[in-house]
Amino acid sequence: MAEFKVERQGEVEIWTIDGESRRNAISRAMLGELEALVERVSMGRHVRSVVLTGAGEKAFCAGADLKERSTMTEEEVRAFLESLRRTFRALERSDCVFVAAINGVAFGGGTELALSCDLRVAAPHAELGLTEVKLGIIPGGGGTQRLCRLVGAGRAKDLILSGRRVSAAEALALGLVERVAPEGRLLQSAIELAEAIAQNAPLAVAAAKHAIDEGLGLPLDQALEIEQQSYQLTLKTEDRLEGLRAFHEKRPPRFVGR
Ligand code: COA
């Protein structure tokens, strides 16, 4: 059975985790399918942004599938975590832009999945949390590192060491999500954001995404070097010339991704 429902809207794909009865928890099958989906959009050029969401209104993703986990050996848990880290990193490294539409609770690996996306839009009733210490473990899908980079070490410790759950409003105030959508308009809001990104020159969007991600944490001079190298990539593109032509001709640009 497919673990995701995949739909297309123009240049945007919408991936819905199709596991409402287990609150869209991350099973081995779901993770394998996610990795294959990320690989497909990263190899091709026809999808510029992806909205990632969960089925139903209760959960975006309730983290690792704890029922499956209880049947797994220590070795199998290790292999699962390896695959989780690899998949989340592939998502981050992709030229495609990922927007998490957080339609309900996102706990543990669910919050880590959202953290691996480029942008996060939450429904007003969404709740997020890295709750792992309550289960005797720690975040294993990059949560300790990505949360710090997004909101700062102090706030990350507040959330990770307490394991507490935060509302969408608090997540917005902390910088853990970038937007809270109006009631009933989550998917629409996330798609509009993904479409607005997809309208822009794809190579420029990818270069900007990587400049931000790779420069973070580097000393400023090295980070500025990364920006300069990323800019260089756009200088030779047809799309840069098309952007200038469209400006002179007072019309919207037609970007081709070259
Ligand atoms: N893995 C596997 N199954 C899960 C799950 C998970 N992480 N989270 C929920 N489910 C299952 C429940 O076992 C239940 O299955 P059942 O109908 O066979 O009993 C079903 O999803 C519905 O869960 P329920 O708790 O009744 O729904 P809810 O909407 O009231 O609450 C949650 C949903 C996610 C808030 C709650 O289930 C929860 O706290 N889950 C644990 C989340 C967690 O700790 N994740 C971190 C993992 S590191």
PDB file of C-alpha atoms and ligand atoms in Angstrom:
ATOM      1  CA  MET A   1       0.000   0.000   0.000  1.00  0.00           C
ATOM      2  CA  ALA A   2       1.296   3.477  -0.835  1.00  0.00           C
ATOM      3  CA  GLU A   3       2.331   5.390   2.250  1.00  0.00           C
ATOM      4  CA  PHE A   4       1.889   8.786   0.592  1.00  0.00           C
ATOM      5  CA  LYS A   5      -0.798  10.367  -1.525  1.00  0.00           C
ATOM      6  CA  VAL A   6       0.939  12.437  -4.208  1.00  0.00           C
ATOM      7  CA  GLU A   7      -0.893  15.162  -6.121  1.00  0.00           C
ATOM      8  CA  ARG A   8       0.304  17.733  -8.582  1.00  0.00           C
ATOM      9  CA  GLN A   9      -0.742  21.378  -8.808  1.00  0.00           C
ATOM     10  CA  GLY A  10       1.223  23.226 -11.508  1.00  0.00           C
ATOM     11  CA  GLU A  11       4.899  23.192 -10.547  1.00  0.00           C
ATOM     12  CA  VAL A  12       4.067  22.095  -6.993  1.00  0.00           C
ATOM     13  CA  GLU A  13       3.559  18.583  -5.630  1.00  0.00           C
ATOM     14  CA  ILE A  14       1.572  17.860  -2.498  1.00  0.00           C
ATOM     15  CA  TRP A  15       2.723  14.804  -0.539  1.00  0.00           C
ATOM     16  CA  THR A  16       0.303  13.623   2.127  1.00  0.00           C
ATOM     17  CA  ILE A  17       1.407  10.976   4.625  1.00  0.00           C
ATOM     18  CA  ASP A  18      -1.469   8.534   4.289  1.00  0.00           C
ATOM     19  CA  GLY A  19      -1.497   6.949   7.728  1.00  0.00           C
ATOM     20  CA  GLU A  20      -4.229   8.702   9.668  1.00  0.00           C
ATOM     21  CA  SER A  21      -5.067   5.659  11.831  1.00  0.00           C
ATOM     22  CA  ARG A  22      -1.509   5.656  13.243  1.00  0.00           C
ATOM     23  CA  ARG A  23      -1.399   9.466  13.289  1.00  0.00           C
ATOM     24  CA  ASN A  24       0.947   9.464  10.274  1.00  0.00           C
ATOM     25  CA  ALA A  25       3.775   7.965  12.335  1.00  0.00           C
ATOM     26  CA  ILE A  26       7.043   7.168  10.562  1.00  0.00           C
ATOM     27  CA  SER A  27       7.229   3.461   9.825  1.00  0.00           C
ATOM     28  CA  ARG A  28      10.029   1.793   7.890  1.00  0.00           C
ATOM     29  CA  ALA A  29       7.782   1.547   4.824  1.00  0.00           C
ATOM     30  CA  MET A  30       6.823   5.223   5.051  1.00  0.00           C
ATOM     31  CA  LEU A  31      10.458   6.266   5.404  1.00  0.00           C
ATOM     32  CA  GLY A  32      11.526   4.139   2.427  1.00  0.00           C
ATOM     33  CA  GLU A  33       8.844   5.740   0.287  1.00  0.00           C
ATOM     34  CA  LEU A  34       9.777   9.245   1.456  1.00  0.00           C
ATOM     35  CA  GLU A  35      13.410   8.646   0.531  1.00  0.00           C
ATOM     36  CA  ALA A  36      12.373   7.460  -2.951  1.00  0.00           C
ATOM     37  CA  LEU A  37      10.092  10.492  -3.420  1.00  0.00           C
ATOM     38  CA  VAL A  38      12.849  12.907  -2.375  1.00  0.00           C
ATOM     39  CA  GLU A  39      15.262  11.208  -4.760  1.00  0.00           C
ATOM     40  CA  ARG A  40      12.768  11.458  -7.626  1.00  0.00           C
ATOM     41  CA  VAL A  41      12.153  15.218  -7.252  1.00  0.00           C
ATOM     42  CA  SER A  42      15.824  15.899  -6.647  1.00  0.00           C
ATOM     43  CA  MET A  43      16.915  14.099  -9.836  1.00  0.00           C
ATOM     44  CA  GLY A  44      14.221  15.617 -12.049  1.00  0.00           C
ATOM     45  CA  ARG A  45      13.563  19.264 -12.778  1.00  0.00           C
ATOM     46  CA  HIS A  46       9.821  19.306 -13.213  1.00  0.00           C
ATOM     47  CA  VAL A  47       8.850  19.786  -9.537  1.00  0.00           C
ATOM     48  CA  ARG A  48      10.102  23.018  -8.014  1.00  0.00           C
ATOM     49  CA  SER A  49       8.480  22.871  -4.620  1.00  0.00           C
ATOM     50  CA  VAL A  50       6.714  20.310  -2.466  1.00  0.00           C
ATOM     51  CA  VAL A  51       4.121  20.728   0.256  1.00  0.00           C
ATOM     52  CA  LEU A  52       4.461  17.955   2.820  1.00  0.00           C
ATOM     53  CA  THR A  53       1.487  17.292   5.081  1.00  0.00           C
ATOM     54  CA  GLY A  54      -0.354  14.545   6.961  1.00  0.00           C
ATOM     55  CA  ALA A  55      -3.752  12.955   6.385  1.00  0.00           C
ATOM     56  CA  GLY A  56      -6.635  14.101   8.593  1.00  0.00           C
ATOM     57  CA  GLU A  57      -6.732  17.021  10.991  1.00  0.00           C
ATOM     58  CA  LYS A  58      -5.266  15.453  14.117  1.00  0.00           C
ATOM     59  CA  ALA A  59      -1.668  14.804  13.203  1.00  0.00           C
ATOM     60  CA  PHE A  60       1.013  16.004  10.847  1.00  0.00           C
ATOM     61  CA  CYS A  61       3.178  13.157  12.121  1.00  0.00           C
ATOM     62  CA  ALA A  62       3.283  11.521  15.570  1.00  0.00           C
ATOM     63  CA  GLY A  63       6.992  10.684  15.245  1.00  0.00           C
ATOM     64  CA  ALA A  64       8.498   7.245  14.929  1.00  0.00           C
ATOM     65  CA  ASP A  65       6.009   4.393  14.680  1.00  0.00           C
ATOM     66  CA  LEU A  66       6.197   3.233  18.281  1.00  0.00           C
ATOM     67  CA  LYS A  67       4.190   0.074  17.652  1.00  0.00           C
ATOM     68  CA  GLU A  68       6.639  -1.015  14.997  1.00  0.00           C
ATOM     69  CA  ARG A  69       9.536   0.125  17.217  1.00  0.00           C
ATOM     70  CA  SER A  70       8.508  -2.248  19.996  1.00  0.00           C
ATOM     71  CA  THR A  71       9.000  -5.181  17.604  1.00  0.00           C
ATOM     72  CA  MET A  72      12.447  -4.036  16.430  1.00  0.00           C
ATOM     73  CA  THR A  73      15.861  -5.252  17.590  1.00  0.00           C
ATOM     74  CA  GLU A  74      18.529  -2.762  18.648  1.00  0.00           C
ATOM     75  CA  GLU A  75      20.256  -3.334  15.306  1.00  0.00           C
ATOM     76  CA  GLU A  76      17.036  -2.600  13.422  1.00  0.00           C
ATOM     77  CA  VAL A  77      16.526   0.619  15.405  1.00  0.00           C
ATOM     78  CA  ARG A  78      20.049   1.673  14.452  1.00  0.00           C
ATOM     79  CA  ALA A  79      19.365   0.986  10.772  1.00  0.00           C
ATOM     80  CA  PHE A  80      16.072   2.924  10.995  1.00  0.00           C
ATOM     81  CA  LEU A  81      17.842   5.948  12.472  1.00  0.00           C
ATOM     82  CA  GLU A  82      20.487   5.801   9.765  1.00  0.00           C
ATOM     83  CA  SER A  83      17.794   5.832   7.119  1.00  0.00           C
ATOM     84  CA  LEU A  84      15.963   8.666   8.929  1.00  0.00           C
ATOM     85  CA  ARG A  85      19.092  10.841   9.014  1.00  0.00           C
ATOM     86  CA  ARG A  86      19.909  10.089   5.382  1.00  0.00           C
ATOM     87  CA  THR A  87      16.390  10.889   4.195  1.00  0.00           C
ATOM     88  CA  PHE A  88      16.087  14.146   6.153  1.00  0.00           C
ATOM     89  CA  ARG A  89      19.499  15.260   4.894  1.00  0.00           C
ATOM     90  CA  ALA A  90      18.556  14.432   1.285  1.00  0.00           C
ATOM     91  CA  LEU A  91      15.452  16.557   1.676  1.00  0.00           C
ATOM     92  CA  GLU A  92      17.549  19.441   2.938  1.00  0.00           C
ATOM     93  CA  ARG A  93      20.175  19.072   0.208  1.00  0.00           C
ATOM     94  CA  SER A  94      17.644  18.865  -2.600  1.00  0.00           C
ATOM     95  CA  ASP A  95      17.298  21.783  -5.034  1.00  0.00           C
ATOM     96  CA  CYS A  96      13.564  21.447  -4.503  1.00  0.00           C
ATOM     97  CA  VAL A  97      11.978  23.613  -1.789  1.00  0.00           C
ATOM     98  CA  PHE A  98       9.960  21.780   0.874  1.00  0.00           C
ATOM     99  CA  VAL A  99       7.132  23.442   2.784  1.00  0.00           C
ATOM    100  CA  ALA A 100       5.754  21.539   5.788  1.00  0.00           C
ATOM    101  CA  ALA A 101       2.018  22.108   6.234  1.00  0.00           C
ATOM    102  CA  ILE A 102       1.630  21.112   9.888  1.00  0.00           C
ATOM    103  CA  ASN A 103      -1.999  20.058  10.115  1.00  0.00           C
ATOM    104  CA  GLY A 104      -2.047  18.761  13.699  1.00  0.00           C
ATOM    105  CA  VAL A 105       0.402  17.330  16.206  1.00  0.00           C
ATOM    106  CA  ALA A 106       4.065  16.951  15.243  1.00  0.00           C
ATOM    107  CA  PHE A 107       5.966  15.126  17.936  1.00  0.00           C
ATOM    108  CA  GLY A 108       9.472  13.656  17.979  1.00  0.00           C
ATOM    109  CA  GLY A 109      10.361  12.630  14.422  1.00  0.00           C
ATOM    110  CA  GLY A 110       7.313  14.602  13.234  1.00  0.00           C
ATOM    111  CA  THR A 111       8.866  17.852  14.432  1.00  0.00           C
ATOM    112  CA  GLU A 112      12.228  16.687  13.062  1.00  0.00           C
ATOM    113  CA  LEU A 113      10.639  16.093   9.668  1.00  0.00           C
ATOM    114  CA  ALA A 114       9.231  19.646   9.755  1.00  0.00           C
ATOM    115  CA  LEU A 115      12.651  20.969  10.809  1.00  0.00           C
ATOM    116  CA  SER A 116      14.245  19.340   7.764  1.00  0.00           C
ATOM    117  CA  CYS A 117      11.872  21.213   5.471  1.00  0.00           C
ATOM    118  CA  ASP A 118      12.784  24.706   4.253  1.00  0.00           C
ATOM    119  CA  LEU A 119       9.649  26.350   5.619  1.00  0.00           C
ATOM    120  CA  ARG A 120       6.923  25.512   8.111  1.00  0.00           C
ATOM    121  CA  VAL A 121       3.299  26.645   8.037  1.00  0.00           C
ATOM    122  CA  ALA A 122       1.130  25.471  10.947  1.00  0.00           C
ATOM    123  CA  ALA A 123      -2.622  25.161  11.427  1.00  0.00           C
ATOM    124  CA  PRO A 124      -3.827  27.155  14.471  1.00  0.00           C
ATOM    125  CA  HIS A 125      -4.538  23.902  16.374  1.00  0.00           C
ATOM    126  CA  ALA A 126      -1.141  22.331  15.588  1.00  0.00           C
ATOM    127  CA  GLU A 127       1.197  21.352  18.426  1.00  0.00           C
ATOM    128  CA  LEU A 128       4.900  20.649  18.136  1.00  0.00           C
ATOM    129  CA  GLY A 129       7.431  19.054  20.443  1.00  0.00           C
ATOM    130  CA  LEU A 130      10.651  17.101  20.655  1.00  0.00           C
ATOM    131  CA  THR A 131       9.258  14.772  23.295  1.00  0.00           C
ATOM    132  CA  GLU A 132      11.917  12.035  23.101  1.00  0.00           C
ATOM    133  CA  VAL A 133      13.401  12.431  26.597  1.00  0.00           C
ATOM    134  CA  LYS A 134       9.984  11.437  27.945  1.00  0.00           C
ATOM    135  CA  LEU A 135      10.568   8.061  26.256  1.00  0.00           C
ATOM    136  CA  GLY A 136      14.131   7.616  27.513  1.00  0.00           C
ATOM    137  CA  ILE A 137      15.767   8.569  24.213  1.00  0.00           C
ATOM    138  CA  ILE A 138      16.906  11.777  22.500  1.00  0.00           C
ATOM    139  CA  PRO A 139      15.957  13.221  19.108  1.00  0.00           C
ATOM    140  CA  GLY A 140      17.617  10.940  16.536  1.00  0.00           C
ATOM    141  CA  GLY A 141      16.658  12.630  13.283  1.00  0.00           C
ATOM    142  CA  GLY A 142      18.758  15.775  13.672  1.00  0.00           C
ATOM    143  CA  GLY A 143      16.453  17.549  16.142  1.00  0.00           C
ATOM    144  CA  THR A 144      19.140  18.609  18.614  1.00  0.00           C
ATOM    145  CA  GLN A 145      21.140  20.264  15.835  1.00  0.00           C
ATOM    146  CA  ARG A 146      18.467  21.666  13.530  1.00  0.00           C
ATOM    147  CA  LEU A 147      16.355  23.142  16.325  1.00  0.00           C
ATOM    148  CA  CYS A 148      19.391  25.050  17.722  1.00  0.00           C
ATOM    149  CA  ARG A 149      20.171  26.436  14.294  1.00  0.00           C
ATOM    150  CA  LEU A 150      16.601  27.567  13.815  1.00  0.00           C
ATOM    151  CA  VAL A 151      15.732  29.024  17.225  1.00  0.00           C
ATOM    152  CA  GLY A 152      19.022  29.225  19.201  1.00  0.00           C
ATOM    153  CA  ALA A 153      20.560  26.943  21.814  1.00  0.00           C
ATOM    154  CA  GLY A 154      18.641  28.326  24.810  1.00  0.00           C
ATOM    155  CA  ARG A 155      15.229  27.848  23.277  1.00  0.00           C
ATOM    156  CA  ALA A 156      16.228  24.444  21.904  1.00  0.00           C
ATOM    157  CA  LYS A 157      17.270  23.314  25.400  1.00  0.00           C
ATOM    158  CA  ASP A 158      14.026  24.658  26.853  1.00  0.00           C
ATOM    159  CA  LEU A 159      12.063  22.476  24.426  1.00  0.00           C
ATOM    160  CA  ILE A 160      14.267  19.374  24.187  1.00  0.00           C
ATOM    161  CA  LEU A 161      15.192  18.952  27.869  1.00  0.00           C
ATOM    162  CA  SER A 162      11.637  19.474  29.073  1.00  0.00           C
ATOM    163  CA  GLY A 163      10.102  17.547  26.182  1.00  0.00           C
ATOM    164  CA  ARG A 164       7.186  19.954  26.368  1.00  0.00           C
ATOM    165  CA  ARG A 165       4.654  20.519  23.614  1.00  0.00           C
ATOM    166  CA  VAL A 166       4.095  23.995  22.224  1.00  0.00           C
ATOM    167  CA  SER A 167       1.045  25.457  20.513  1.00  0.00           C
ATOM    168  CA  ALA A 168       1.225  26.881  16.983  1.00  0.00           C
ATOM    169  CA  ALA A 169       1.134  30.397  18.456  1.00  0.00           C
ATOM    170  CA  GLU A 170       4.102  29.704  20.741  1.00  0.00           C
ATOM    171  CA  ALA A 171       5.952  27.919  17.923  1.00  0.00           C
ATOM    172  CA  LEU A 172       5.520  31.055  15.817  1.00  0.00           C
ATOM    173  CA  ALA A 173       6.787  33.286  18.616  1.00  0.00           C
ATOM    174  CA  LEU A 174       9.819  30.999  19.094  1.00  0.00           C
ATOM    175  CA  GLY A 175      10.592  30.924  15.359  1.00  0.00           C
ATOM    176  CA  LEU A 176       9.924  27.187  15.187  1.00  0.00           C
ATOM    177  CA  VAL A 177       7.341  27.792  12.457  1.00  0.00           C
ATOM    178  CA  GLU A 178       7.412  30.701  10.010  1.00  0.00           C
ATOM    179  CA  ARG A 179       3.641  31.098   9.594  1.00  0.00           C
ATOM    180  CA  VAL A 180       0.360  30.140  11.194  1.00  0.00           C
ATOM    181  CA  ALA A 181      -2.376  29.840   8.570  1.00  0.00           C
ATOM    182  CA  PRO A 182      -5.879  31.183   9.158  1.00  0.00           C
ATOM    183  CA  GLU A 183      -8.359  28.561  10.431  1.00  0.00           C
ATOM    184  CA  GLY A 184      -9.319  26.126   7.666  1.00  0.00           C
ATOM    185  CA  ARG A 185      -6.778  27.501   5.179  1.00  0.00           C
ATOM    186  CA  LEU A 186      -3.627  25.579   6.020  1.00  0.00           C
ATOM    187  CA  LEU A 187      -3.179  23.636   2.807  1.00  0.00           C
ATOM    188  CA  GLN A 188      -4.172  26.591   0.654  1.00  0.00           C
ATOM    189  CA  SER A 189      -1.703  28.850   2.470  1.00  0.00           C
ATOM    190  CA  ALA A 190       1.129  26.325   2.154  1.00  0.00           C
ATOM    191  CA  ILE A 191       0.378  25.763  -1.548  1.00  0.00           C
ATOM    192  CA  GLU A 192       0.291  29.526  -2.198  1.00  0.00           C
ATOM    193  CA  LEU A 193       3.704  29.865  -0.564  1.00  0.00           C
ATOM    194  CA  ALA A 194       5.104  26.903  -2.524  1.00  0.00           C
ATOM    195  CA  GLU A 195       3.638  28.310  -5.767  1.00  0.00           C
ATOM    196  CA  ALA A 196       5.115  31.758  -5.140  1.00  0.00           C
ATOM    197  CA  ILE A 197       8.535  30.103  -4.753  1.00  0.00           C
ATOM    198  CA  ALA A 198       7.991  27.934  -7.834  1.00  0.00           C
ATOM    199  CA  GLN A 199       7.315  31.044  -9.959  1.00  0.00           C
ATOM    200  CA  ASN A 200      10.878  32.261  -9.366  1.00  0.00           C
ATOM    201  CA  ALA A 201      13.980  31.239 -11.308  1.00  0.00           C
ATOM    202  CA  PRO A 202      14.615  27.654 -10.112  1.00  0.00           C
ATOM    203  CA  LEU A 203      18.411  27.776 -10.214  1.00  0.00           C
ATOM    204  CA  ALA A 204      18.379  31.054  -8.295  1.00  0.00           C
ATOM    205  CA  VAL A 205      16.010  29.630  -5.666  1.00  0.00           C
ATOM    206  CA  ALA A 206      18.200  26.527  -5.252  1.00  0.00           C
ATOM    207  CA  ALA A 207      21.379  28.634  -5.075  1.00  0.00           C
ATOM    208  CA  ALA A 208      19.836  30.893  -2.415  1.00  0.00           C
ATOM    209  CA  LYS A 209      18.611  27.890  -0.399  1.00  0.00           C
ATOM    210  CA  HIS A 210      22.063  26.274  -0.406  1.00  0.00           C
ATOM    211  CA  ALA A 211      23.849  29.564   0.323  1.00  0.00           C
ATOM    212  CA  ILE A 212      21.718  30.019   3.436  1.00  0.00           C
ATOM    213  CA  ASP A 213      22.042  26.404   4.600  1.00  0.00           C
ATOM    214  CA  GLU A 214      25.748  26.019   3.900  1.00  0.00           C
ATOM    215  CA  GLY A 215      26.734  29.449   5.225  1.00  0.00           C
ATOM    216  CA  LEU A 216      24.977  28.953   8.571  1.00  0.00           C
ATOM    217  CA  GLY A 217      27.478  28.245  11.289  1.00  0.00           C
ATOM    218  CA  LEU A 218      30.515  29.305   9.231  1.00  0.00           C
ATOM    219  CA  PRO A 219      32.583  32.380  10.089  1.00  0.00           C
ATOM    220  CA  LEU A 220      31.163  35.375   8.184  1.00  0.00           C
ATOM    221  CA  ASP A 221      33.994  35.661   5.631  1.00  0.00           C
ATOM    222  CA  GLN A 222      33.632  32.001   4.656  1.00  0.00           C
ATOM    223  CA  ALA A 223      29.861  32.314   4.574  1.00  0.00           C
ATOM    224  CA  LEU A 224      30.095  35.352   2.275  1.00  0.00           C
ATOM    225  CA  GLU A 225      32.376  33.304   0.037  1.00  0.00           C
ATOM    226  CA  ILE A 226      29.615  30.677  -0.215  1.00  0.00           C
ATOM    227  CA  GLU A 227      27.158  33.419  -1.197  1.00  0.00           C
ATOM    228  CA  GLN A 228      29.531  34.690  -3.860  1.00  0.00           C
ATOM    229  CA  GLN A 229      30.008  31.189  -5.307  1.00  0.00           C
ATOM    230  CA  SER A 230      26.253  30.681  -5.308  1.00  0.00           C
ATOM    231  CA  TYR A 231      25.740  34.017  -7.103  1.00  0.00           C
ATOM    232  CA  GLN A 232      28.313  32.946  -9.722  1.00  0.00           C
ATOM    233  CA  LEU A 233      26.101  29.971 -10.557  1.00  0.00           C
ATOM    234  CA  THR A 234      23.251  32.296 -11.519  1.00  0.00           C
ATOM    235  CA  LEU A 235      25.429  34.637 -13.633  1.00  0.00           C
ATOM    236  CA  LYS A 236      25.731  32.227 -16.534  1.00  0.00           C
ATOM    237  CA  THR A 237      22.065  31.266 -16.693  1.00  0.00           C
ATOM    238  CA  GLU A 238      19.511  31.976 -19.425  1.00  0.00           C
ATOM    239  CA  ASP A 239      17.069  32.791 -16.638  1.00  0.00           C
ATOM    240  CA  ARG A 240      19.161  35.751 -15.465  1.00  0.00           C
ATOM    241  CA  LEU A 241      19.015  37.255 -18.962  1.00  0.00           C
ATOM    242  CA  GLU A 242      15.293  36.456 -19.198  1.00  0.00           C
ATOM    243  CA  GLY A 243      14.753  38.283 -15.872  1.00  0.00           C
ATOM    244  CA  LEU A 244      16.419  41.402 -17.296  1.00  0.00           C
ATOM    245  CA  ARG A 245      14.510  41.155 -20.610  1.00  0.00           C
ATOM    246  CA  ALA A 246      11.181  40.748 -18.813  1.00  0.00           C
ATOM    247  CA  PHE A 247      11.936  43.811 -16.681  1.00  0.00           C
ATOM    248  CA  HIS A 248      12.650  45.941 -19.771  1.00  0.00           C
ATOM    249  CA  GLU A 249       9.598  44.612 -21.622  1.00  0.00           C
ATOM    250  CA  LYS A 250       7.387  45.107 -18.542  1.00  0.00           C
ATOM    251  CA  ARG A 251       6.101  41.514 -18.564  1.00  0.00           C
ATOM    252  CA  PRO A 252       6.343  38.534 -16.204  1.00  0.00           C
ATOM    253  CA  PRO A 253       9.485  36.439 -16.785  1.00  0.00           C
ATOM    254  CA  ARG A 254       9.305  32.947 -18.303  1.00  0.00           C
ATOM    255  CA  PHE A 255      11.944  30.970 -16.460  1.00  0.00           C
ATOM    256  CA  VAL A 256      13.164  27.678 -17.899  1.00  0.00           C
ATOM    257  CA  GLY A 257      15.593  26.520 -15.225  1.00  0.00           C
ATOM    258  CA  ARG A 258      18.715  26.965 -17.350  1.00  0.00           C
TER     259      ARG A 258
HETATM  260  N1  COA B   1       3.375   5.315  16.585  1.00  0.00           N
HETATM  261  C1  COA B   1       2.461   4.377  16.315  1.00  0.00           C
HETATM  262  N2  COA B   1       1.147   4.535  16.527  1.00  0.00           N
HETATM  263  C2  COA B   1       0.759   5.731  17.039  1.00  0.00           C
HETATM  264  C3  COA B   1       1.671   6.765  17.346  1.00  0.00           C
HETATM  265  C4  COA B   1       3.041   6.504  17.088  1.00  0.00           C
HETATM  266  N3  COA B   1       3.980   7.444  17.325  1.00  0.00           N
HETATM  267  N4  COA B   1       0.992   7.810  17.837  1.00  0.00           N
HETATM  268  C5  COA B   1      -0.307   7.430  17.841  1.00  0.00           C
HETATM  269  N5  COA B   1      -0.438   6.179  17.365  1.00  0.00           N
HETATM  270  C6  COA B   1      -1.658   5.382  17.231  1.00  0.00           C
HETATM  271  C7  COA B   1      -2.238   5.041  18.594  1.00  0.00           C
HETATM  272  O1  COA B   1      -1.567   3.930  19.175  1.00  0.00           O
HETATM  273  C8  COA B   1      -3.674   4.750  18.239  1.00  0.00           C
HETATM  274  O2  COA B   1      -3.755   3.460  17.684  1.00  0.00           O
HETATM  275  P1  COA B   1      -4.969   2.460  18.113  1.00  0.00           P
HETATM  276  O3  COA B   1      -6.195   3.112  17.528  1.00  0.00           O
HETATM  277  O4  COA B   1      -4.599   1.178  17.449  1.00  0.00           O
HETATM  278  O5  COA B   1      -4.961   2.420  19.611  1.00  0.00           O
HETATM  279  C9  COA B   1      -3.931   5.756  17.101  1.00  0.00           C
HETATM  280  O6  COA B   1      -2.669   6.155  16.603  1.00  0.00           O
HETATM  281  C10 COA B   1      -4.646   6.995  17.597  1.00  0.00           C
HETATM  282  O7  COA B   1      -3.927   7.488  18.723  1.00  0.00           O
HETATM  283  P2  COA B   1      -4.665   8.233  19.927  1.00  0.00           P
HETATM  284  O8  COA B   1      -3.664   8.456  21.013  1.00  0.00           O
HETATM  285  O9  COA B   1      -5.908   7.501  20.273  1.00  0.00           O
HETATM  286  O10 COA B   1      -5.074   9.562  19.156  1.00  0.00           O
HETATM  287  P3  COA B   1      -5.094  11.061  19.644  1.00  0.00           P
HETATM  288  O11 COA B   1      -5.452  11.848  18.431  1.00  0.00           O
HETATM  289  O12 COA B   1      -5.916  11.212  20.867  1.00  0.00           O
HETATM  290  O13 COA B   1      -3.565  11.415  20.063  1.00  0.00           O
HETATM  291  C11 COA B   1      -1.192  11.642  19.755  1.00  0.00           C
HETATM  292  C12 COA B   1      -2.547  11.416  19.086  1.00  0.00           C
HETATM  293  C13 COA B   1      -0.164  11.628  18.629  1.00  0.00           C
HETATM  294  C14 COA B   1      -1.168  12.986  20.481  1.00  0.00           C
HETATM  295  C15 COA B   1      -0.878  10.531  20.779  1.00  0.00           C
HETATM  296  O14 COA B   1      -1.207   9.288  20.205  1.00  0.00           O
HETATM  297  C16 COA B   1       0.583  10.489  21.196  1.00  0.00           C
HETATM  298  O15 COA B   1       0.986  11.237  22.070  1.00  0.00           O
HETATM  299  N6  COA B   1       1.364   9.581  20.560  1.00  0.00           N
HETATM  300  C17 COA B   1       2.770   9.415  20.878  1.00  0.00           C
HETATM  301  C18 COA B   1       3.578  10.442  20.150  1.00  0.00           C
HETATM  302  C19 COA B   1       5.033  10.420  20.579  1.00  0.00           C
HETATM  303  O16 COA B   1       5.398  10.314  21.726  1.00  0.00           O
HETATM  304  N7  COA B   1       5.893  10.577  19.565  1.00  0.00           N
HETATM  305  C20 COA B   1       7.304  10.685  19.769  1.00  0.00           C
HETATM  306  C21 COA B   1       7.989   9.496  19.270  1.00  0.00           C
HETATM  307  S1  COA B   1       9.717   9.675  19.570  1.00  0.00           S
END
